[in-house]
Tab-separated table of C-alpha atoms in Angstrom:
chain	number	residue	atom	x	y	z
Q	15	MET	CA	89.545	81.882	-80.232
Q	16	ALA	CA	93.303	82.276	-79.989
Q	17	TRP	CA	95.948	84.489	-78.470
Q	18	VAL	CA	98.071	86.142	-81.158
Q	19	ARG	CA	101.611	87.339	-80.725
Q	20	TYR	CA	104.217	88.807	-83.068
Q	21	VAL	CA	107.891	88.626	-82.129
Q	22	GLN	CA	110.358	90.012	-84.656
Q	23	ALA	CA	114.100	89.558	-85.045
Q	24	LEU	CA	115.134	93.131	-84.258
Q	25	LYS	CA	118.085	95.319	-85.157
Q	26	ARG	CA	116.782	98.115	-82.908
Q	27	PRO	CA	116.276	96.849	-79.330
Q	28	THR	CA	114.243	99.949	-78.439
Q	29	GLU	CA	111.464	99.153	-80.898
Q	30	GLY	CA	108.345	98.770	-78.785
Q	31	MET	CA	105.724	96.078	-78.500
Q	32	ILE	CA	102.114	97.120	-79.001
Q	33	TYR	CA	99.838	95.516	-76.402
Q	34	ALA	CA	96.230	95.605	-77.590
Q	35	TYR	CA	95.000	94.803	-74.067
Q	36	PRO	CA	96.635	95.816	-70.765
Q	37	VAL	CA	96.319	92.253	-69.464
Q	38	LEU	CA	98.766	91.099	-72.150
Q	39	LYS	CA	101.568	93.285	-70.817
Q	40	PRO	CA	104.220	91.686	-68.579
Q	41	GLN	CA	102.858	91.945	-65.052
Q	42	GLY	CA	104.575	92.629	-61.725
Q	43	THR	CA	108.035	93.642	-62.915
Q	44	ARG	CA	108.978	95.653	-59.789
Q	45	THR	CA	110.270	93.888	-56.677
Q	46	GLU	CA	107.567	95.296	-54.402
Q	47	GLU	CA	104.840	94.252	-56.864
Q	48	ILE	CA	106.183	90.700	-56.964
Q	49	LEU	CA	106.344	90.446	-53.164
Q	50	LEU	CA	102.856	91.936	-52.666
Q	51	THR	CA	101.325	89.606	-55.255
Q	52	ALA	CA	103.018	86.576	-53.704
Q	53	SER	CA	101.901	87.511	-50.193
Q	54	ALA	CA	98.282	87.934	-51.362
Q	55	ALA	CA	98.141	84.526	-53.068
Q	56	PRO	CA	95.873	81.923	-51.351
Q	57	SER	CA	98.702	79.399	-51.609
Q	58	LEU	CA	102.323	80.544	-51.839
Q	59	THR	CA	103.395	77.085	-53.013
Q	60	GLN	CA	100.885	77.032	-55.854
Q	61	TYR	CA	101.758	80.613	-56.763
Q	62	LEU	CA	105.461	79.736	-57.065
Q	63	VAL	CA	104.647	76.667	-59.169
Q	64	THR	CA	102.463	78.708	-61.511
Q	65	THR	CA	104.850	81.635	-61.925
Q	66	SER	CA	107.864	79.382	-62.481
Q	67	GLU	CA	106.148	77.673	-65.428
Q	68	LEU	CA	107.791	79.344	-68.428
Q	69	ASN	CA	106.372	79.602	-71.918
Q	70	PRO	CA	108.376	77.722	-74.571
Q	71	VAL	CA	109.480	80.833	-76.471
Q	72	TYR	CA	111.012	82.500	-73.416
Q	73	ARG	CA	112.625	79.248	-72.288
Q	74	GLN	CA	114.226	78.593	-75.699
Q	75	LEU	CA	115.588	82.141	-75.965
Q	76	ARG	CA	116.993	82.037	-72.435
Q	77	ASP	CA	118.571	78.593	-72.747
Q	78	ALA	CA	120.112	79.328	-76.156
Q	79	ALA	CA	121.588	82.592	-74.887
Q	80	TRP	CA	123.035	80.918	-71.785
Q	81	ALA	CA	124.597	78.122	-73.834
Q	82	GLN	CA	126.134	80.660	-76.211
Q	83	ALA	CA	127.491	82.715	-73.310
Q	84	GLN	CA	129.087	79.657	-71.721
Q	85	ALA	CA	130.658	78.597	-75.010
Q	86	SER	CA	132.075	82.040	-75.811
Q	87	GLY	CA	132.893	83.171	-72.301
Q	88	ASN	CA	131.068	86.446	-72.961
Q	89	PHE	CA	128.412	86.933	-70.311
Q	90	VAL	CA	127.407	90.456	-71.330
Q	91	PRO	CA	123.898	90.043	-72.783
Q	92	ASP	CA	123.036	91.468	-76.189
Q	93	PRO	CA	120.462	94.306	-75.835
Q	94	ARG	CA	118.381	92.649	-78.566
Q	95	LEU	CA	118.219	89.469	-76.490
Q	96	LEU	CA	117.067	91.382	-73.409
Q	97	ALA	CA	114.414	93.225	-75.443
Q	98	ASN	CA	112.999	90.020	-76.906
Q	99	LEU	CA	113.101	88.198	-73.559
Q	100	ASP	CA	111.093	91.040	-72.048
Q	101	ARG	CA	108.530	90.815	-74.853
Q	102	ALA	CA	108.348	87.029	-74.615
Q	103	ARG	CA	107.587	87.120	-70.868
Q	104	SER	CA	103.893	87.781	-71.501
Q	105	ILE	CA	103.373	84.761	-73.749
Q	106	PRO	CA	101.209	82.208	-71.906
Q	107	ALA	CA	102.705	78.924	-70.777
Q	108	ARG	CA	99.435	77.060	-71.359
Q	109	GLY	CA	96.470	77.238	-73.709
Q	110	ARG	CA	96.671	78.103	-77.394
Q	111	PHE	CA	98.597	80.916	-79.013
Q	112	VAL	CA	100.065	81.885	-82.367
Q	113	LEU	CA	103.570	83.216	-82.844
Q	114	VAL	CA	104.504	85.033	-86.050
Q	115	ASP	CA	108.265	85.444	-86.272
Q	116	SER	CA	109.036	88.130	-88.838
Q	117	GLY	CA	112.738	87.273	-88.774
Q	118	SER	CA	112.278	83.712	-90.041
Q	119	GLN	CA	108.925	84.483	-91.723
Q	120	LEU	CA	107.232	81.571	-89.988
Q	121	LEU	CA	103.937	81.178	-88.129
Q	122	THR	CA	103.852	78.608	-85.339
Q	123	MET	CA	100.763	77.306	-83.534
Q	124	PHE	CA	101.207	76.309	-79.880
Q	125	GLU	CA	99.019	74.271	-77.572
Q	126	ASN	CA	99.918	73.943	-73.879
Q	127	GLY	CA	103.555	74.800	-74.415
Q	128	GLN	CA	104.085	72.590	-77.467
Q	129	ALA	CA	104.416	73.597	-81.116
Q	130	VAL	CA	101.746	71.633	-83.001
Q	131	ASP	CA	102.001	73.098	-86.505
Q	132	SER	CA	103.765	75.780	-88.514
Q	133	MET	CA	103.693	77.377	-91.944
Q	134	ARG	CA	105.443	80.005	-93.982
Q	135	VAL	CA	104.241	83.579	-93.971
Q	136	ILE	CA	104.928	86.735	-95.946
Q	137	VAL	CA	105.636	89.759	-93.757
Q	138	GLY	CA	106.287	93.471	-94.220
Q	139	THR	CA	109.136	94.971	-96.198
Q	140	ASN	CA	112.018	96.889	-94.630
Q	141	GLU	CA	110.203	100.095	-95.583
Q	142	LEU	CA	106.821	98.873	-94.281
Q	143	PRO	CA	107.733	96.341	-91.558
Q	144	THR	CA	105.242	94.232	-89.684
Q	145	PRO	CA	104.983	95.857	-86.241
Q	146	LEU	CA	105.388	94.003	-82.963
Q	147	ILE	CA	101.887	93.299	-81.658
Q	148	SER	CA	100.379	91.272	-78.848
Q	149	SER	CA	96.612	90.810	-79.155
Q	150	MET	CA	93.646	88.429	-79.060
Q	151	MET	CA	91.842	86.887	-82.026
Q	152	PHE	CA	88.104	86.229	-81.705
Q	153	TYR	CA	86.741	85.501	-85.197
Q	154	VAL	CA	87.548	85.058	-88.894
Q	155	THR	CA	86.133	86.945	-91.875
Q	156	TYR	CA	85.009	85.095	-94.999
Q	157	ASN	CA	85.022	86.661	-98.480
Q	158	PRO	CA	86.812	89.831	-97.369
Q	159	TYR	CA	87.091	93.066	-99.302
Q	160	TRP	CA	90.573	94.466	-99.878
Q	161	HIS	CA	91.202	98.168	-99.294
Q	162	ALA	CA	94.151	99.348	-101.365
Q	163	PRO	CA	96.824	101.279	-99.407
Q	164	ASP	CA	97.589	104.811	-100.574
Q	165	HIS	CA	101.064	104.005	-101.848
Q	166	LEU	CA	99.757	101.162	-104.047
Q	167	VAL	CA	97.060	103.418	-105.487
Q	168	ARG	CA	99.747	105.927	-106.451
Q	169	LYS	CA	102.446	103.523	-107.618
Q	170	THR	CA	100.437	100.685	-109.173
Q	171	ILE	CA	96.695	101.104	-109.609
Q	172	ALA	CA	96.474	104.685	-110.934
Q	173	PRO	CA	99.414	104.334	-113.393
Q	174	THR	CA	97.944	101.055	-114.702
Q	175	VAL	CA	94.554	102.697	-115.244
Q	176	LEU	CA	96.306	105.439	-117.244
Q	177	ARG	CA	97.982	102.801	-119.431
Q	178	GLN	CA	95.171	100.248	-119.795
Q	179	GLY	CA	91.970	102.192	-119.190
Q	180	MET	CA	88.922	101.439	-117.064
Q	181	GLY	CA	88.896	97.791	-118.121
Q	182	TYR	CA	91.764	97.191	-115.711
Q	183	LEU	CA	89.594	98.178	-112.750
Q	184	LYS	CA	86.742	95.912	-113.874
Q	185	SER	CA	89.035	92.926	-114.468
Q	186	ARG	CA	90.432	93.230	-110.947
Q	187	GLY	CA	87.137	93.963	-109.210
Q	188	TYR	CA	88.251	97.441	-108.113
Q	189	HIS	CA	85.802	100.206	-107.223
Q	190	VAL	CA	86.431	103.794	-106.213
Q	191	ILE	CA	84.411	104.571	-103.083
Q	192	ASP	CA	83.834	107.741	-101.081
Q	193	GLU	CA	85.086	106.497	-97.697
Q	194	TRP	CA	86.138	103.485	-95.637
Q	195	SER	CA	82.853	102.356	-94.117
Q	196	GLU	CA	80.438	99.429	-94.146
Q	197	ASN	CA	78.188	101.036	-96.765
Q	198	PRO	CA	80.276	103.420	-98.861
Q	199	LYS	CA	79.062	105.172	-101.996
Q	200	VAL	CA	80.610	103.940	-105.255
Q	201	ILE	CA	82.094	106.714	-107.396
Q	202	ASP	CA	82.117	106.550	-111.207
Q	203	SER	CA	85.766	105.816	-112.019
Q	204	ALA	CA	85.463	107.748	-115.295
Q	205	THR	CA	85.056	110.964	-113.274
Q	206	VAL	CA	88.340	110.452	-111.398
Q	207	ASP	CA	91.472	112.440	-112.246
Q	208	TRP	CA	93.809	109.460	-112.488
Q	209	LYS	CA	96.850	111.597	-113.301
Q	210	ALA	CA	96.326	113.466	-110.035
Q	211	ALA	CA	95.896	110.152	-108.227
Q	212	ALA	CA	99.154	108.810	-109.680
Q	213	SER	CA	101.026	111.957	-108.615
Q	214	GLY	CA	99.557	111.858	-105.117
Q	215	LYS	CA	97.627	115.109	-105.513
Q	216	THR	CA	94.283	113.281	-105.257
Q	217	HIS	CA	93.580	110.768	-102.508
Q	218	LEU	CA	91.395	107.810	-103.520
Q	219	PHE	CA	89.627	105.067	-101.600
Q	220	ILE	CA	89.758	101.909	-103.728
Q	221	ARG	CA	88.118	98.674	-102.634
Q	222	GLN	CA	88.454	95.276	-104.280
Q	223	ASP	CA	85.508	92.868	-104.393
Q	224	PRO	CA	85.848	89.362	-102.939
Q	225	GLY	CA	86.802	86.717	-105.472
Q	226	PRO	CA	89.738	84.806	-106.954
Q	227	MET	CA	91.685	88.023	-107.698
Q	228	ASN	CA	91.200	89.532	-104.245
Q	229	SER	CA	94.469	90.256	-102.447
Q	230	MET	CA	92.967	88.944	-99.178
Q	231	GLY	CA	92.145	85.572	-100.689
Q	232	ARG	CA	89.153	83.833	-99.132
Q	233	LEU	CA	89.902	84.310	-95.426
Q	234	LYS	CA	90.957	87.171	-93.205
Q	235	PHE	CA	92.049	86.772	-89.577
Q	236	PRO	CA	91.581	90.139	-87.822
Q	237	PHE	CA	92.475	91.061	-84.252
Q	238	PRO	CA	92.349	94.382	-82.370
Q	239	ASN	CA	95.379	96.632	-82.856
Q	240	PRO	CA	95.923	100.325	-83.641
Q	241	GLU	CA	97.999	99.655	-86.769
Q	242	GLY	CA	95.297	97.925	-88.849
Q	243	ILE	CA	97.376	94.734	-89.100
Q	244	TYR	CA	95.849	91.297	-89.660
Q	245	LEU	CA	96.619	87.846	-91.025
Q	246	HIS	CA	95.047	86.800	-94.329
Q	247	ASP	CA	94.896	84.385	-97.224
Q	248	THR	CA	96.418	85.330	-100.596
Q	249	PRO	CA	96.060	84.261	-104.244
Q	250	GLY	CA	99.834	84.694	-104.736
Q	251	LYS	CA	100.928	81.281	-103.498
Q	252	GLY	CA	104.125	81.238	-105.582
Q	253	LEU	CA	105.796	83.817	-103.325
Q	254	PHE	CA	105.920	81.329	-100.456
Q	255	GLY	CA	108.628	79.489	-102.376
Q	256	LYS	CA	111.028	82.394	-101.894
Q	257	GLN	CA	113.649	82.070	-99.183
Q	258	VAL	CA	113.214	85.692	-98.064
Q	259	ARG	CA	109.555	86.674	-97.762
Q	260	ASN	CA	109.462	90.240	-96.430
Q	261	LEU	CA	107.265	91.354	-99.323
Q	262	SER	CA	103.992	92.661	-97.867
Q	263	ASN	CA	102.733	96.094	-96.859
Q	264	GLY	CA	102.839	95.149	-93.165
Q	265	CYS	CA	100.041	92.598	-92.862
Q	266	VAL	CA	100.855	88.880	-92.758
Q	267	ARG	CA	99.937	86.504	-95.587
Q	268	VAL	CA	99.642	82.883	-94.468
Q	269	GLU	CA	100.687	79.943	-96.617
Q	270	ASP	CA	97.669	77.738	-95.893
Q	271	ALA	CA	94.726	79.815	-94.689
Q	272	ARG	CA	92.331	76.856	-94.657
Q	273	ARG	CA	94.622	74.803	-92.437
Q	274	PHE	CA	95.203	77.749	-90.130
Q	275	GLY	CA	91.460	78.440	-89.994
Q	276	ARG	CA	90.770	74.783	-89.220
Q	277	TRP	CA	93.125	74.948	-86.234
Q	278	LEU	CA	91.499	78.150	-84.982
Q	279	LEU	CA	87.888	77.039	-85.424
Q	280	GLY	CA	88.171	73.322	-84.802
Q	281	GLN	CA	86.405	72.692	-88.112
Q	282	ASP	CA	86.807	73.451	-91.808
Q	283	PRO	CA	86.490	77.219	-92.417
Q	284	VAL	CA	83.591	77.123	-94.883
Q	285	ALA	CA	81.808	80.391	-95.685
Q	286	PRO	CA	78.057	80.209	-94.998
Q	287	SER	CA	77.375	82.126	-98.247
Q	288	ASP	CA	79.058	84.104	-101.031
Q	289	GLU	CA	78.157	87.417	-99.398
Q	290	PRO	CA	81.119	89.758	-98.778
Q	291	GLU	CA	82.619	90.205	-95.328
Q	292	ILE	CA	80.777	87.510	-93.351
């Protein structure tokens, strides 16, 4: 469906990129690898043309850095620039890909080297930052469940249950389940020690049903990665009006999930039914 890439404005140049597939890693970085690959190409001319075609992100970073160096007279490159140039090398020059820039909190859609659309996003906090990931996206999920992170169960859900009672869970569509799986067993919330859950002594699995209150909204955009990160819709549209939008638990909330889904699918993202997780 689409190639997905996260590039973040970094303070720590050593922070690593997660490549979900080996093919997404920068290829042929050693001199001997470059020479061997070139010599094995059916056409050296075509190979040079193809490899010299830069993706727009790399080209913009390089050109901006060179212009700044010329203007200042300082030609010692910033380690953060070198780190991001290295990460940007694997972005394709052609085809379609998505770039989520956590620094500016923007998502940009590219087609054949040109930016065709963009929208605001909400990314991870300083404590729970959105990691740097390069992956592939193959499908969307309609009517997703939301699985509450441990820290939100402790800090928000359990204390609110203690104050407001079980009606809070029902109003939000929350259920305590026995495990993260496709067919978990629902546990009677009245049997839960909510004080222990709020203190962190008891670990709970809490799932939220699809619907207007669901933190995932109506659409989820998953892609393989070891950190459990994905893009998703959100009912909290007012937060996109903030200038600084590092407010999530690591996943990326998109401003207009329907428009993004339409670009990915080539048609309106309409759920085939009201069933969860389809």
